[in-house]
PDB file of C-alpha atoms in Angstrom:
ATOM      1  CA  UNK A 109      67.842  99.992 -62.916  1.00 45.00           C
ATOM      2  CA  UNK A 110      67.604 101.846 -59.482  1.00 52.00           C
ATOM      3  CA  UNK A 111      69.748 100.014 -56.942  1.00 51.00           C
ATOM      4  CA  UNK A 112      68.456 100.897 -53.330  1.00 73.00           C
ATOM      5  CA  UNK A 113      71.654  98.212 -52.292  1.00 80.00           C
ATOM      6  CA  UNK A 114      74.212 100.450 -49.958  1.00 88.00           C
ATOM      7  CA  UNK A 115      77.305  99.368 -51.508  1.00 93.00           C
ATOM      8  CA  UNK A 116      79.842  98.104 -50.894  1.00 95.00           C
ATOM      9  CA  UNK A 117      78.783  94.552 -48.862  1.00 96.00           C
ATOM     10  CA  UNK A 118      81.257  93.863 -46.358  1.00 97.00           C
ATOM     11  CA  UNK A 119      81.425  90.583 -45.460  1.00 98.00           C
ATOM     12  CA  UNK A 120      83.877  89.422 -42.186  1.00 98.00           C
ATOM     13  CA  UNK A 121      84.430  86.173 -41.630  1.00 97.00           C
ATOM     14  CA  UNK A 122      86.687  84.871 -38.758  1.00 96.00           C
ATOM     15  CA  UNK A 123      89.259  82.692 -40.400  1.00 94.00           C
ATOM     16  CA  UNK A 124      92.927  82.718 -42.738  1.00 95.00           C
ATOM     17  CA  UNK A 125      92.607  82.501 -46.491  1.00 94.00           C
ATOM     18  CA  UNK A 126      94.879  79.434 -47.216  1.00 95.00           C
ATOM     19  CA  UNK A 127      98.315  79.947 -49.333  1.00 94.00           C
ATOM     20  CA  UNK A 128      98.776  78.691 -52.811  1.00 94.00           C
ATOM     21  CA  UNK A 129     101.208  76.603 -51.452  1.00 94.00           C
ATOM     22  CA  UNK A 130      98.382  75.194 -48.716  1.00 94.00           C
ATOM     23  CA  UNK A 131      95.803  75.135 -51.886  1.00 92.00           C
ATOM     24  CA  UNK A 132      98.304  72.756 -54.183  1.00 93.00           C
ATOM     25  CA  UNK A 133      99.274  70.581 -51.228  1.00 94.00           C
ATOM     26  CA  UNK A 134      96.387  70.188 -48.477  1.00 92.00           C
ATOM     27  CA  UNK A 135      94.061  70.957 -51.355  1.00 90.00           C
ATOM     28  CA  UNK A 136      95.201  69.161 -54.431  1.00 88.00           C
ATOM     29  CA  UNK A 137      92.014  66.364 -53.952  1.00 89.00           C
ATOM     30  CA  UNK A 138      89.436  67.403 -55.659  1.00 88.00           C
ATOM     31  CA  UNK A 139      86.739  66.410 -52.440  1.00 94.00           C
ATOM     32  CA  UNK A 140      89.346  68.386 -50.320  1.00 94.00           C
ATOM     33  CA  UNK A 141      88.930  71.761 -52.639  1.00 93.00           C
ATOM     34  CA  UNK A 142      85.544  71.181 -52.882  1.00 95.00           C
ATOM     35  CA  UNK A 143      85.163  70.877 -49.091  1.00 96.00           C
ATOM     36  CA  UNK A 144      86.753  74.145 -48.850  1.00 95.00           C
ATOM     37  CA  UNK A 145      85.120  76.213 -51.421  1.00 96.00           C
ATOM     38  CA  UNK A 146      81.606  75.281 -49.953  1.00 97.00           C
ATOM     39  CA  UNK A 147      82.946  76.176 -46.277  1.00 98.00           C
ATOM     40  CA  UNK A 148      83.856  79.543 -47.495  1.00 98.00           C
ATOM     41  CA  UNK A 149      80.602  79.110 -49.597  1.00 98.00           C
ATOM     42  CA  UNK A 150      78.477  78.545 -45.873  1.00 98.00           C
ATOM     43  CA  UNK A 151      79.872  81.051 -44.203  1.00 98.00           C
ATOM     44  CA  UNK A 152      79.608  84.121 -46.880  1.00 98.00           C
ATOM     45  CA  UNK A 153      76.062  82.804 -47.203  1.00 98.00           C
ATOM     46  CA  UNK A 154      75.052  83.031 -43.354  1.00 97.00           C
ATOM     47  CA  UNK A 155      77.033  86.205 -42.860  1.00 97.00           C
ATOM     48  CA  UNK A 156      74.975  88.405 -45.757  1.00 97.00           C
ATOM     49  CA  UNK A 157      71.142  88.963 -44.606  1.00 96.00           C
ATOM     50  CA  UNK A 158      68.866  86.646 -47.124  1.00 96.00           C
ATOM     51  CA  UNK A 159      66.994  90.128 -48.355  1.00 95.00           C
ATOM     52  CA  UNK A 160      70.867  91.642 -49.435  1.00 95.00           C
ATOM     53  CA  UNK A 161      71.773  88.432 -51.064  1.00 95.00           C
ATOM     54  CA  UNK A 162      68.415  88.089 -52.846  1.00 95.00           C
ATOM     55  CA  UNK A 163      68.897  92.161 -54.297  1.00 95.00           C
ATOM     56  CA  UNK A 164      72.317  91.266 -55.107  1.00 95.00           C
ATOM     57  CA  UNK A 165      71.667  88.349 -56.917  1.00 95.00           C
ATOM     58  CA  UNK A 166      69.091  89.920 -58.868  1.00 95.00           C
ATOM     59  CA  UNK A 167      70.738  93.011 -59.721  1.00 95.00           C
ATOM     60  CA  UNK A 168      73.823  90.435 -61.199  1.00 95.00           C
ATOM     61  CA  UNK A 169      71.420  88.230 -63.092  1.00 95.00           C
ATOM     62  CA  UNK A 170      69.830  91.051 -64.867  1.00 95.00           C
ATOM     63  CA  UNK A 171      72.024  94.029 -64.722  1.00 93.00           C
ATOM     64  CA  UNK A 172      75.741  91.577 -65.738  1.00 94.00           C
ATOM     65  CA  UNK A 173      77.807  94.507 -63.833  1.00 96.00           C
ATOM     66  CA  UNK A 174      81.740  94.294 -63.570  1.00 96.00           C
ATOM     67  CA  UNK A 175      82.168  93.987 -60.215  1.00 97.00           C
ATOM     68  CA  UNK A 176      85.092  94.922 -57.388  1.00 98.00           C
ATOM     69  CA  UNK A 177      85.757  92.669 -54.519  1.00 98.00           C
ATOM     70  CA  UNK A 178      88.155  93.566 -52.075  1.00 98.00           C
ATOM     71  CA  UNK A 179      89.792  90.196 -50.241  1.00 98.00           C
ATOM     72  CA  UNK A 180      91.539  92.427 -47.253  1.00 98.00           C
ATOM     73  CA  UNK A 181      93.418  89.615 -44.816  1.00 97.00           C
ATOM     74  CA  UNK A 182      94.831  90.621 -40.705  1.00 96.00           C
ATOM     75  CA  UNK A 183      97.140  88.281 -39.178  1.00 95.00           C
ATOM     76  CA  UNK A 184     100.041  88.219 -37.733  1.00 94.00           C
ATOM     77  CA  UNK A 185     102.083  86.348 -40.107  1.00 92.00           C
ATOM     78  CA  UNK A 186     101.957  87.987 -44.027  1.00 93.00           C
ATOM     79  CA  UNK A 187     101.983  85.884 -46.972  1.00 94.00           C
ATOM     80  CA  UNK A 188     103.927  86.360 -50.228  1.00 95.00           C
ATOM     81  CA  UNK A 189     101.891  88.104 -52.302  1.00 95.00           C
ATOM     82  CA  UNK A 190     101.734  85.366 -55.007  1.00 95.00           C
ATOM     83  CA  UNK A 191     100.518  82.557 -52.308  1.00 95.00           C
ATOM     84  CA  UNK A 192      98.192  85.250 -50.941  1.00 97.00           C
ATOM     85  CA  UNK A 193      96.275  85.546 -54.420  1.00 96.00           C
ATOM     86  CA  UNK A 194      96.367  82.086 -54.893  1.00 95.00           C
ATOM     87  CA  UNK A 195      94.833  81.634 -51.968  1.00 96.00           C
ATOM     88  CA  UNK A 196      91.563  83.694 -52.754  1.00 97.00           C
ATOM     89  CA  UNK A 197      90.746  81.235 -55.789  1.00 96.00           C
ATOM     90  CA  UNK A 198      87.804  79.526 -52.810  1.00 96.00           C
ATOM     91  CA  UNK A 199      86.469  82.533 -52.292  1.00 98.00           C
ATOM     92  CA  UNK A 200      86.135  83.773 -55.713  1.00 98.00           C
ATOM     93  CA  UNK A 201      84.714  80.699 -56.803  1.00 97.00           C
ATOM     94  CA  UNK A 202      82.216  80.868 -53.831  1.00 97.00           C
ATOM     95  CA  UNK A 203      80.773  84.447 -54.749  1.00 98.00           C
ATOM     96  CA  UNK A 204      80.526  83.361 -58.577  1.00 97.00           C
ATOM     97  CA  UNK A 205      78.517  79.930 -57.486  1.00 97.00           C
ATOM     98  CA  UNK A 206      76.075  81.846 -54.619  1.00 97.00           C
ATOM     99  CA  UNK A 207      75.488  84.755 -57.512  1.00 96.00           C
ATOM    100  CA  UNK A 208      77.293  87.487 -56.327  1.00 96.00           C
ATOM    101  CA  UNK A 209      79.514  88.231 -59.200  1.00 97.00           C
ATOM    102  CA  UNK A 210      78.470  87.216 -62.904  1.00 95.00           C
ATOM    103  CA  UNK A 211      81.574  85.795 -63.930  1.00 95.00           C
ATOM    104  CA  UNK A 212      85.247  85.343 -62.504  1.00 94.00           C
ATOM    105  CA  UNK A 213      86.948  86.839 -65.080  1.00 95.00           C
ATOM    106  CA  UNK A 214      88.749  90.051 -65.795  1.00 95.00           C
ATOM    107  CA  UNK A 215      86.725  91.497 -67.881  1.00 95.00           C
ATOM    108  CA  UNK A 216      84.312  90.724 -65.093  1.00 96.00           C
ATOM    109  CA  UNK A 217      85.214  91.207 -61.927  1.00 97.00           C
ATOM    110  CA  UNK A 218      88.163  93.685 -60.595  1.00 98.00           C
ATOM    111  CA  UNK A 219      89.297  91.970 -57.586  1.00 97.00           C
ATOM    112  CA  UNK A 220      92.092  93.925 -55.273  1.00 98.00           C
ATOM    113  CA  UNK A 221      93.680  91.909 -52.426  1.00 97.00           C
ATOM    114  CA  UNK A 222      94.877  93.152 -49.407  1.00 97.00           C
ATOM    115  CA  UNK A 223      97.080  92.289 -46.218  1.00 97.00           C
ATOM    116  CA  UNK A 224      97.453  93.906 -42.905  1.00 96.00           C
ATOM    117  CA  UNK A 225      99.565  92.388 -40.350  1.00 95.00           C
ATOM    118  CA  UNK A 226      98.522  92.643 -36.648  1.00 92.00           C
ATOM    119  CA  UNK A 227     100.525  90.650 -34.083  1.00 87.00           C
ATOM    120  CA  UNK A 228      98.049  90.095 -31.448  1.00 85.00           C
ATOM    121  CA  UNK A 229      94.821  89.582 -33.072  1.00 84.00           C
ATOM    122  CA  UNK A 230      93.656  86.266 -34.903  1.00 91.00           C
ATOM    123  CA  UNK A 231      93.565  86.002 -38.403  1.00 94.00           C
ATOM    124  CA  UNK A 232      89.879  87.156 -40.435  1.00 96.00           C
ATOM    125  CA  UNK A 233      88.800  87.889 -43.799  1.00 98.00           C
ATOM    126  CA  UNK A 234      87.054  90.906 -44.779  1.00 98.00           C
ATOM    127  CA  UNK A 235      85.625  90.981 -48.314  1.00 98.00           C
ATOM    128  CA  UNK A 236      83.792  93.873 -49.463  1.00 98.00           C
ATOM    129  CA  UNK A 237      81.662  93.306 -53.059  1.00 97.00           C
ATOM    130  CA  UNK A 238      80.061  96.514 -54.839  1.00 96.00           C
ATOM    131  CA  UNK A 239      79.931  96.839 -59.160  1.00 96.00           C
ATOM    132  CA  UNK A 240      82.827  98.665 -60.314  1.00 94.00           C
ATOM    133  CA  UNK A 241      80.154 101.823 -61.574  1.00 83.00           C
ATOM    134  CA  UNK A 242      77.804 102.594 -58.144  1.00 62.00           C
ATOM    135  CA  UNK A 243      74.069 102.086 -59.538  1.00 55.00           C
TER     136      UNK A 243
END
């Protein structure tokens, strides 16, 4: 199949992925998780244009392509890099329940985390989705 889709989709959204440590504490209800997967859920949702989403989710259904996502996190403050990848569990689950990736596993999905620190800006997400092979 022909992909017209410019990879990769960068989404940006304007908030901290929360630490493992947040994620087993702050989290641990299951309403609470919940609460924040669909947040992160909303927000990638409104911040990819409905056509996008629609070709993705189409080419994902059909095509069942490995794909990359880069989680890249600024803010001031680093994480360890264990809390940090605990921390992108909400996000992953959100792009495997709005269509985006087929499945969350390795064999799957090739997901590469990132973290910049910069002292005077506020923390935000960028996560960038494209299939591991450019169609």
């Amino acid at each position: 199949m022909k992909s017209k889709m410019n990879w990769p989709v960068i989404v940006e959204i304007p908030r901290s992925i929360p630490s493992a440590n947040q994620l087993r504490r702050k989290y641990r209800h299951p309403f609470a998780y919940k609460t924040l997967r669909e947040t992160w859920q909303a927000e990638i949702y409104c911040k990819i244009r409905p056509e996008v989403r629609a070709q993705i989710e189409r080419f994902v259904l059909k095509e069942k392509p490995k794909m990359r996502v880069l989680i890249q996190l600024t803010k001031p403050r680093l994480y360890d890099l264990d809390n940090f990848v605990g921390g992108c569990k909400p996000i992953i689950d959100s792009l495997r329940k709005l269509g985006l990736i087929h499945n969350d596993s390795p064999h799957w999905l090739d997901l590469q985390v990132e973290q910049i620190q910069r002292s005077k800006m506020r923390a935000f997400t960028k996560i960038e989705i494209s299939p591991v092979e450019v169609v």
